[in-house]
Short mmCIF file of C-alpha atoms and ligand atoms in Angstrom, two decimals:
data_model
loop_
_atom_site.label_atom_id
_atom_site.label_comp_id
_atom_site.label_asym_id
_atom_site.label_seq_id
_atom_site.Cartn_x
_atom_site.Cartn_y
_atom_site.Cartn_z
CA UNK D 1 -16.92 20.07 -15.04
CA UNK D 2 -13.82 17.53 -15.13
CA UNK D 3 -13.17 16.76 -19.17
CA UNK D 4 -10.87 13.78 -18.22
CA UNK D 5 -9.48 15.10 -21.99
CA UNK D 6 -11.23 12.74 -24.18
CA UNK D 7 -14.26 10.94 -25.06
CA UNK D 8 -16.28 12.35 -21.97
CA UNK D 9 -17.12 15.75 -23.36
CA UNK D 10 -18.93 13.65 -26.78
CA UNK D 11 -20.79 11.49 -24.42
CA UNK D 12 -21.96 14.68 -22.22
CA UNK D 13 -22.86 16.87 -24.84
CA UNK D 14 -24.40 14.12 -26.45
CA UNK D 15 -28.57 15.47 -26.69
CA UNK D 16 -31.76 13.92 -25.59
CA UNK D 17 -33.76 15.89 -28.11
CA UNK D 18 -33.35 13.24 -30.78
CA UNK D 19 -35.01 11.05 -28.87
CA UNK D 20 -38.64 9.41 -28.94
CA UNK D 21 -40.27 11.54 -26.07
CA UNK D 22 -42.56 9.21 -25.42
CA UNK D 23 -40.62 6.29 -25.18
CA UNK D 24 -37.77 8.47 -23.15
CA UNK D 25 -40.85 8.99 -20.74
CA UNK D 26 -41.43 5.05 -20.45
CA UNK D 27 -38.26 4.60 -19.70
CA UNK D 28 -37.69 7.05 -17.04
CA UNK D 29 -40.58 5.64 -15.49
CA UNK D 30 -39.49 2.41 -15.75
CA UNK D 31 -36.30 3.29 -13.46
CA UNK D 32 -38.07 5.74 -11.61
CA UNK D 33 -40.26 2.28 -10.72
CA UNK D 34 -36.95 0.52 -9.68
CA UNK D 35 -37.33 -1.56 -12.39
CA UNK D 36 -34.33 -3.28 -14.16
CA UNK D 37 -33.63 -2.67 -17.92
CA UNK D 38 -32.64 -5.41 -20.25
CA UNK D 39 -30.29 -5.73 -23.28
CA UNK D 40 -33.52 -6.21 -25.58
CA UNK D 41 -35.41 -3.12 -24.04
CA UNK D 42 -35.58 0.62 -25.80
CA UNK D 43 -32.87 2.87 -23.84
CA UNK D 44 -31.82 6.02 -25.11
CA UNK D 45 -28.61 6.50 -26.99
CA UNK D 46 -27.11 8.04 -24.15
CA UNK D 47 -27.69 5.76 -21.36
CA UNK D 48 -26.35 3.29 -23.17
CA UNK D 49 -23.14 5.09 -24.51
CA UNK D 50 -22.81 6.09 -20.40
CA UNK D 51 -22.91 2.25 -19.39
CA UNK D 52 -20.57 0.90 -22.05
CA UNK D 53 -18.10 3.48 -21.02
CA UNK D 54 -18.54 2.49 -17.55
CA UNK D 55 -18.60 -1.06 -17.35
CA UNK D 56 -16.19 -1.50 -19.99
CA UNK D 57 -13.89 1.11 -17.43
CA UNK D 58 -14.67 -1.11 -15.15
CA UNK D 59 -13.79 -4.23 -16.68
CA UNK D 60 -10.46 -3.10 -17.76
CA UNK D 61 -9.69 -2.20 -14.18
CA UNK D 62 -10.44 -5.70 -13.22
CA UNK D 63 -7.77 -7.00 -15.76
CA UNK D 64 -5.25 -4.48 -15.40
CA UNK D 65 -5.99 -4.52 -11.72
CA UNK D 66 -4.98 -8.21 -11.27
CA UNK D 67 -1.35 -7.32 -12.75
CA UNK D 68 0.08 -5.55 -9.39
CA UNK D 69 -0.65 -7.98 -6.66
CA UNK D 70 0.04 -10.64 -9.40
CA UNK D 71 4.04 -10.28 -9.43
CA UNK D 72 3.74 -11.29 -5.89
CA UNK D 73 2.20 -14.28 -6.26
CA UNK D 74 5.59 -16.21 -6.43
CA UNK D 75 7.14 -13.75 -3.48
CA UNK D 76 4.45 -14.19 -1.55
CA UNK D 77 5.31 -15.28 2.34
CA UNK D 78 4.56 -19.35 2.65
CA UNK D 79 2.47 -21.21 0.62
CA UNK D 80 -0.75 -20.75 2.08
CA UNK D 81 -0.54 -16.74 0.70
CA UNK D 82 0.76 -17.86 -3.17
CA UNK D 83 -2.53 -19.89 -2.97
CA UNK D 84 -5.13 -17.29 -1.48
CA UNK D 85 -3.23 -14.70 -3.73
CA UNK D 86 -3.40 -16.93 -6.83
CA UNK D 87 -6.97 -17.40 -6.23
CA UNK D 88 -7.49 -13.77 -5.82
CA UNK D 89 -5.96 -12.80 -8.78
CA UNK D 90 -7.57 -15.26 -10.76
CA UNK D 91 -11.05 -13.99 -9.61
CA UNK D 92 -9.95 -10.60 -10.54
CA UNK D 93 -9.73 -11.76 -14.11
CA UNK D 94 -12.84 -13.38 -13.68
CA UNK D 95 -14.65 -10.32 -12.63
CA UNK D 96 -13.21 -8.79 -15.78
CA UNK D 97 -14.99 -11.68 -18.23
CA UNK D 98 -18.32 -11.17 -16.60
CA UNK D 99 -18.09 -6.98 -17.18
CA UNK D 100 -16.65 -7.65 -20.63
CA UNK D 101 -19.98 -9.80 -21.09
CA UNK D 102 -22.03 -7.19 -19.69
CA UNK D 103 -20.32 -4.48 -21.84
CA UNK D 104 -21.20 -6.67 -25.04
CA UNK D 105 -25.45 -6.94 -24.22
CA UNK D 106 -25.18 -3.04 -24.75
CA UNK D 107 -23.60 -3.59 -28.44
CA UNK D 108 -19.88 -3.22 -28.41
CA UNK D 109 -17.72 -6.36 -29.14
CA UNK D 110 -14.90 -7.59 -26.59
CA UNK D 111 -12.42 -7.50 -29.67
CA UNK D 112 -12.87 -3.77 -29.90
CA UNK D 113 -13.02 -2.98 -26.04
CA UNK D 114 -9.74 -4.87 -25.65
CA UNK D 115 -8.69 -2.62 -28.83
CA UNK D 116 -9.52 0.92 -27.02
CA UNK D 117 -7.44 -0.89 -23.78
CA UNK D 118 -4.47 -1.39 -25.44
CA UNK D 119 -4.40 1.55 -27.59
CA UNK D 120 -5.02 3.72 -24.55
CA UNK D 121 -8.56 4.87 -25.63
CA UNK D 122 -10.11 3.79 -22.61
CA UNK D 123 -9.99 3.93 -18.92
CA UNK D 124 -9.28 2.07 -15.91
CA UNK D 125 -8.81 2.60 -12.54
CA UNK D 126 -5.95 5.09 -11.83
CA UNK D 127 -4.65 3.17 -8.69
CA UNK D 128 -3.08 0.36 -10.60
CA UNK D 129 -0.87 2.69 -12.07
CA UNK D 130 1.51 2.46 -9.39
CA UNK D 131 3.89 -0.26 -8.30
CA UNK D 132 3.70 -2.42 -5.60
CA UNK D 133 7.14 -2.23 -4.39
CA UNK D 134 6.56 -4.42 -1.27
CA UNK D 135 4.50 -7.08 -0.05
CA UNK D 136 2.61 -4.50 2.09
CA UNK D 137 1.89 -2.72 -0.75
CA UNK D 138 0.14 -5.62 -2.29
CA UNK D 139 -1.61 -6.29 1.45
CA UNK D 140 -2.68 -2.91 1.52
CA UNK D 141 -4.33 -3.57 -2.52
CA UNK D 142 -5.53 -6.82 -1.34
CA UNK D 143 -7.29 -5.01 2.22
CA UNK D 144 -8.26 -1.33 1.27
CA UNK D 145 -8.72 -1.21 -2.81
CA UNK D 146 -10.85 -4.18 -2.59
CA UNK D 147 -12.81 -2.20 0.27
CA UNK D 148 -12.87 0.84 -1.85
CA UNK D 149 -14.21 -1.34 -4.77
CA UNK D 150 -16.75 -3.12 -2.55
CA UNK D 151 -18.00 0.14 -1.16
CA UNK D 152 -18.94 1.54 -4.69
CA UNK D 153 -20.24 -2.03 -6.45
CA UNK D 154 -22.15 -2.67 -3.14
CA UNK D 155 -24.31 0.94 -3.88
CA UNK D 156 -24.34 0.34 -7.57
CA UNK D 157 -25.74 -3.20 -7.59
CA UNK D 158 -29.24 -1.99 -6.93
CA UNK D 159 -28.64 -0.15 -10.03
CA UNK D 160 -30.95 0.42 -13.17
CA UNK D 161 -29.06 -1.98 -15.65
CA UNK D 162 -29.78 -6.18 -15.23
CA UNK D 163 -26.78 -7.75 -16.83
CA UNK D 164 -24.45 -5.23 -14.74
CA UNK D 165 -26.34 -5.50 -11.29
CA UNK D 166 -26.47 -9.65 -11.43
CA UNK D 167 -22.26 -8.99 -12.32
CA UNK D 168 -21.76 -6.97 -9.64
CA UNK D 169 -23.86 -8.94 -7.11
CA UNK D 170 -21.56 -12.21 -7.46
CA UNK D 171 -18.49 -9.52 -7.85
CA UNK D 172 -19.45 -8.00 -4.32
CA UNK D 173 -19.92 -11.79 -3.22
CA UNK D 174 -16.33 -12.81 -4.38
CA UNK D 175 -14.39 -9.35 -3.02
CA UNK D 176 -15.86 -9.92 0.31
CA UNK D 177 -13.56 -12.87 0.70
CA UNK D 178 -10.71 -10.53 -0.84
CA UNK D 179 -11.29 -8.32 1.63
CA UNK D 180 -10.95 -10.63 4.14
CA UNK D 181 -7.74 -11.82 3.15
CA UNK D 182 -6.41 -8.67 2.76
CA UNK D 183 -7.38 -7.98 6.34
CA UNK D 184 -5.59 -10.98 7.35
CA UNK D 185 -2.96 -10.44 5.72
CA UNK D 186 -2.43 -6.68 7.38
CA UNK D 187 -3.25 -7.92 10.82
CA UNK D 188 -0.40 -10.22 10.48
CA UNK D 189 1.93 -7.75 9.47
CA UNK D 190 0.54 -5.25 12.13
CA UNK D 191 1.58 -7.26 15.01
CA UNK D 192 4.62 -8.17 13.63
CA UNK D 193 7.82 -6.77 14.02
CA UNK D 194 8.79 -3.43 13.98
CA UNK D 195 10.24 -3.94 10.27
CA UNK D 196 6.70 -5.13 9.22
CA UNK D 197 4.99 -2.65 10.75
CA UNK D 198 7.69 0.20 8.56
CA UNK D 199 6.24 -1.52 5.85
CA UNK D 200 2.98 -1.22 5.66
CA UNK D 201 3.33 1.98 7.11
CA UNK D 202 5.07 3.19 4.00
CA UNK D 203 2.74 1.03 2.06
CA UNK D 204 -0.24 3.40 3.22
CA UNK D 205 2.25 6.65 2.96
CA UNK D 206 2.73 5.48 -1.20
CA UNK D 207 -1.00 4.73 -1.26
CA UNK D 208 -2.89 6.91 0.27
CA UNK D 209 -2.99 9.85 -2.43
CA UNK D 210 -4.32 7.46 -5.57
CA UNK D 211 -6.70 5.50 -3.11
CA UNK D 212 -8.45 9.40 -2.40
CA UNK D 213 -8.07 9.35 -6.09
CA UNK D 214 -10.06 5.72 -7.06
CA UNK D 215 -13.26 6.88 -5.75
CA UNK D 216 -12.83 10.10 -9.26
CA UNK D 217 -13.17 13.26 -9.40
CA UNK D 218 -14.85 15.39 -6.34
CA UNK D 219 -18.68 15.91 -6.76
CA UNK D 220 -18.14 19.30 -7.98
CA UNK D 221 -16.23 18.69 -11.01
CA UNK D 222 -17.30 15.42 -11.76
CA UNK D 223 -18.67 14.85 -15.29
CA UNK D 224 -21.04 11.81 -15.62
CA UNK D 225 -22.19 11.95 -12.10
CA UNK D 226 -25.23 13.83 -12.84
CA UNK D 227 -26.79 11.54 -15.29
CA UNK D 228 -25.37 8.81 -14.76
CA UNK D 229 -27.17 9.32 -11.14
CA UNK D 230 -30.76 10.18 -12.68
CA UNK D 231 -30.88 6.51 -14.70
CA UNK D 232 -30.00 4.54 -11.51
CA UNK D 233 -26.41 3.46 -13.32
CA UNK D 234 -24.56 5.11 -10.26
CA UNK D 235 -26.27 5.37 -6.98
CA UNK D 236 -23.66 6.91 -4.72
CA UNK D 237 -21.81 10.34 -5.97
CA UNK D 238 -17.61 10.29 -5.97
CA UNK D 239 -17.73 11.84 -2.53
CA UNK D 240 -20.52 9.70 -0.28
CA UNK D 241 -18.37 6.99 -1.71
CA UNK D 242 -15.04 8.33 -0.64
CA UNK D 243 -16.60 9.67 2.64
CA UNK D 244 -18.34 5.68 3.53
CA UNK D 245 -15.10 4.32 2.67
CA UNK D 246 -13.24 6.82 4.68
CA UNK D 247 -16.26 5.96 7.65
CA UNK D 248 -15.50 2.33 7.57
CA UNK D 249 -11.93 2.43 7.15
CA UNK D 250 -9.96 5.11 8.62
CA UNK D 251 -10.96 4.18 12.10
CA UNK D 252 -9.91 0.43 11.67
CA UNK D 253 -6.25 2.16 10.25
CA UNK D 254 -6.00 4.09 13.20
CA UNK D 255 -6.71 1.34 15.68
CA UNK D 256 -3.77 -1.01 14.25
CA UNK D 257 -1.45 2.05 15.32
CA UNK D 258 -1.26 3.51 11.92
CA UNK D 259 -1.02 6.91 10.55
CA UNK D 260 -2.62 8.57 7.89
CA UNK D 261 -0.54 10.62 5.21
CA UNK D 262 -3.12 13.85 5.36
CA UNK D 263 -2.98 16.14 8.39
CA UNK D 264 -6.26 17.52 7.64
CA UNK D 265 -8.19 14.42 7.72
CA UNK D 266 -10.55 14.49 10.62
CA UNK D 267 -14.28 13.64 10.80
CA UNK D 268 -16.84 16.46 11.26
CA UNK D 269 -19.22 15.27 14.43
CA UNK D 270 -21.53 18.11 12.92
CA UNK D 271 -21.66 17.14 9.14
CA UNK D 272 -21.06 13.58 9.94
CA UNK D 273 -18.60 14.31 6.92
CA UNK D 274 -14.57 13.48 6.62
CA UNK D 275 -12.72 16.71 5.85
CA UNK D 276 -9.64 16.06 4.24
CA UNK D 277 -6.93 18.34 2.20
CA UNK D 278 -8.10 18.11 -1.73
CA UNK D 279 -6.27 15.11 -3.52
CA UNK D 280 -4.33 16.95 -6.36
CA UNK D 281 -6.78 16.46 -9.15
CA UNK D 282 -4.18 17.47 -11.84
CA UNK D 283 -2.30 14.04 -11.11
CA UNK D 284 -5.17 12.32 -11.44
CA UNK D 285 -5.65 13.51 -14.40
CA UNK D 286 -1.78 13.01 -15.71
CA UNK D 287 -2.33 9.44 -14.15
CA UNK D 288 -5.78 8.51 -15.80
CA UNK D 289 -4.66 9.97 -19.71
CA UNK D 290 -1.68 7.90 -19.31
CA UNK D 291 1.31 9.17 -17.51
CA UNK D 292 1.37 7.49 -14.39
CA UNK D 293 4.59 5.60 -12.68
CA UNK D 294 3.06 2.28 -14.30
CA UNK D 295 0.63 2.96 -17.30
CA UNK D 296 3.20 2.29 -20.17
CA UNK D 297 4.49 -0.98 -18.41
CA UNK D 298 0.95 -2.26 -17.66
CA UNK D 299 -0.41 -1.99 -21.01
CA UNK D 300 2.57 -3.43 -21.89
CA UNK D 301 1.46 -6.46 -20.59
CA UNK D 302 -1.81 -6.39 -22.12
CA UNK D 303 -0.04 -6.10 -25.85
CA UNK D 304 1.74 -9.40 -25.24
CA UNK D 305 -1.16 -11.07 -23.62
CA UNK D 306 -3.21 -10.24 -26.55
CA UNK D 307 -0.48 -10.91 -29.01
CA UNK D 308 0.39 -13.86 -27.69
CA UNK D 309 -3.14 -15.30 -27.16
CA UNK D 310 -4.11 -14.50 -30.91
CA UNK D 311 -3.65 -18.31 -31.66
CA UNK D 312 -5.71 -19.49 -29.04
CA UNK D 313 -8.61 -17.25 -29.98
CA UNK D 314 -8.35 -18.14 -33.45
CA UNK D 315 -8.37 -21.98 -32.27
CA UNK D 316 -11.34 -21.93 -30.53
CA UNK D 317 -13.36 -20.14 -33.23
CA UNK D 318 -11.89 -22.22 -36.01
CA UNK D 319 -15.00 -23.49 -38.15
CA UNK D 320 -12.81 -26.78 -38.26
CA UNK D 321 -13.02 -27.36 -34.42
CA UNK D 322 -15.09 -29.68 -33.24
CA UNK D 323 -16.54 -31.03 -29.84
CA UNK D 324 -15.65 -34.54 -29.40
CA UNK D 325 -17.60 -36.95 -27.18
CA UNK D 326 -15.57 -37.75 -24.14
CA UNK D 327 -14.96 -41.49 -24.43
CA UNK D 328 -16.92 -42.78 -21.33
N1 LIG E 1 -9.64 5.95 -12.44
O1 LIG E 1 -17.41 12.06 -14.03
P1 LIG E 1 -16.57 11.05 -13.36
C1 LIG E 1 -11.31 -2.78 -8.56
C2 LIG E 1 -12.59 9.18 -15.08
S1 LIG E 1 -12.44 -2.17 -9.69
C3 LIG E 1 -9.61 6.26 -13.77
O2 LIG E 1 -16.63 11.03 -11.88
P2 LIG E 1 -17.87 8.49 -13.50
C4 LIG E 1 -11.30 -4.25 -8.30
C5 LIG E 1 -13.95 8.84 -15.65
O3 LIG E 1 -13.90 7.61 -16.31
C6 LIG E 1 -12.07 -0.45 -9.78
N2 LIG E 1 -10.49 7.10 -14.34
O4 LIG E 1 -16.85 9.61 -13.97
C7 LIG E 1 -9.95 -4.67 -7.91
C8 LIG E 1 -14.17 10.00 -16.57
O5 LIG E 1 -13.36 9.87 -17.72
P3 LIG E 1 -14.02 9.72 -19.23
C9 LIG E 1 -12.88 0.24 -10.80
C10 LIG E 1 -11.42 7.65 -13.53
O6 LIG E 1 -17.85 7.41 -14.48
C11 LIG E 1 -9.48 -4.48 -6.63
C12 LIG E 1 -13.59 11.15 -15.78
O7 LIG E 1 -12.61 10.57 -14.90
N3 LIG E 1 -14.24 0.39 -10.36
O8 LIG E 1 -10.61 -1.99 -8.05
C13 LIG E 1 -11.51 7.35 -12.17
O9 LIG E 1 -19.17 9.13 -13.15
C14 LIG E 1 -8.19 -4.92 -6.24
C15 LIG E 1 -14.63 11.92 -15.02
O10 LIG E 1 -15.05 11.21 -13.83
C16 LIG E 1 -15.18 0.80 -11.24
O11 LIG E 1 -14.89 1.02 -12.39
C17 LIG E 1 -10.57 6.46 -11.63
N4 LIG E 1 -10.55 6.13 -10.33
O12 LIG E 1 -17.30 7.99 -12.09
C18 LIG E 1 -9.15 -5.33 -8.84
C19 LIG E 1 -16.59 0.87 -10.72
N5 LIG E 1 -12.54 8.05 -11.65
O13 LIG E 1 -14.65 8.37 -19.29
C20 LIG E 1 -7.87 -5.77 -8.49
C21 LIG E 1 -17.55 1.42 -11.72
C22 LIG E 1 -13.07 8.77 -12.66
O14 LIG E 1 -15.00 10.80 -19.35
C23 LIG E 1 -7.41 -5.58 -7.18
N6 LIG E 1 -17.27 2.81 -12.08
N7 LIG E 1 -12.39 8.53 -13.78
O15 LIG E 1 -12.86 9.86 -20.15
C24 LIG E 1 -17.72 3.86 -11.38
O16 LIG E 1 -18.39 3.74 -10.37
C25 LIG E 1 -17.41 5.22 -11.93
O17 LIG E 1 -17.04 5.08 -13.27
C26 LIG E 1 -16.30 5.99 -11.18
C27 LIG E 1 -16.09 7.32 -11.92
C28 LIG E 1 -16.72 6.24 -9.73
C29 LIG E 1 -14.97 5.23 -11.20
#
């Protein structure tokens, strides 16, 4: 079982036996019924220590994930991209505040999730630990992570939690325009010139290894698969994820002309499963506990934000703030 080196092993280990039996048969029920569970409603310990650390994962990702693709917003080509970028970035950051809100229904305050971010406590998503060098790099961010994101919300909206499902159904709803103009934006560069082409070749050379990675740790030694699965919370395991994404997407790679960094990669006609060479699991793990290309210099960014931003917080929670009519 992957340790990931921190808090995972106290959430696994963490026992049932304490709880109500009856109640922890209700419950099961309950989800076994395809029934959606509520902030108010009895949930065992450990479901809900499982869905903080998700969503809260997930949230982070969101914000830390809008930082690449957001230094290209004033290098992007024409004005038409600064705008669609802008607006994708800014509904990245959205996405974040709705997780953040979900996160807080199970108990744990924004202040201290932003806390565990910045201290390097918690997660998120290994692939924004790498720099986007290039403008392809942030097409190919813009194209294929959002498709690798939309491919794993997409299977856990039907999920066992309410506040995280409705999040992730107007998530999927907002990404599917990403994805669109991340397409776009690769088409154009596909039947460009040669030099455009280079790029986003290289772009998908640089990315391919941490985009095998986003999807986590193969079934096999993945930790919170296994119950996480039985509550509903994640409805697709690391690999059907990696292999639908790989389904959908290699084939639309390969008919732009481009090639794929992994030798090995080939779909079995058999299994109906890609086989591809193992992603090297010991840099994913480097990357996720912190030593990636980018990790310092992203959180970085999140110190100052939050540093800087201390004085609007405080503003609007100031007792002496008030609303004032709007003179009309
Ligand atoms: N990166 O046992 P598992 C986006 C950790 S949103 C970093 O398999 P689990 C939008 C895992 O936390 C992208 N850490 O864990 C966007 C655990 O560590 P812990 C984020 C990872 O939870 C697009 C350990 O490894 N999406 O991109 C990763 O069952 C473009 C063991 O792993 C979500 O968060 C990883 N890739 O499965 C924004 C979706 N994978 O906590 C801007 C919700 C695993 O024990 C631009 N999350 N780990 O210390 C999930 O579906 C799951 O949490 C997985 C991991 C599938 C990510």
């Amino acid at each position: 079982m992957y340790g990931g080196g921190n808090t995972f092993e106290g959430i696994a280990s963490d026992s049932l036996a304490t709880e109500d039996p009856e109640k922890l048969a209700a419950f099961e029920a309950r989800i076994a019924r395809g029934e959606k569970i509520e902030p108010a409603d009895w949930m065992p310990q450990l479901y809900r220590k499982q869905l903080i650390r998700m969503i809260e994962q997930h949230a982070h990702s969101e914000i830390i994930g809008a930082l690449p693709e957001g230094t290209w917003i004033t290098r992007a080509p024409g004005f038409k991209r600064k705008l669609a970028l802008m607006a994708k970035v800014q509904d990245e950051v959205g996405h974040a505040q709705l997780l953040y809100s979900a996160a807080e229904t199970l108990g744990k305050t924004r202040e201290q999730m932003i806390q565990d971010l910045i201290s390097g406590k918690s997660k998120y998503s290994n692939i924004f630990n790498y720099p986007a060098f290039t403008w392809a790099d942030a097409c190919f961010i813009s194209w294929l992570v959002d498709a690798g994101a939309i491919v794993n919300q997409l299977a856990n909206v039907k999920g066992s939690y309410g506040p995280y499902c409705r999040a992730l159904d107007r998530i999927c709803a907002e990404e599917s325009f990403h994805l669109k103009y991340g397409h776009h934006c690769v088409i154009y560069l596909a039947a460009g010139t040669p030099k455009q082409r280079e790029m986003f070749q290289e772009a998908i050379n640089r990315w391919w290894a941490p985009m095998m990675h986003f999807f986590g740790p193969a079934d096999k030694i993945s930790a919170h698969t296994q119950v996480l699965m039985n509550w509903k919370v994640k409805m697709a395991t690391n690999d059907d994820t990696r292999n639908q994404f790989l389904d959908m997407y290699v084939p639309k790679i390969w008919e732009l002309g481009f090639t794929i960094p992994d030798p090995a990669l080939r779909k079995n006609t058999e299994t109906g499963r890609w086989e591809y060479t193992e992603p090297d699991w010991e840099e994913f793990k480097r990357v996720i506990n912190g030593d990636g290309p980018c990790n310092k210099e992203r959180l970085e960014v999140r110190r100052v934000a939050e540093t800087r931003g201390r004085w609007v917080r405080e503003a609007l929670r100031s007792a002496t703030m008030k609303y004032v009519e709007p003179l009309v």
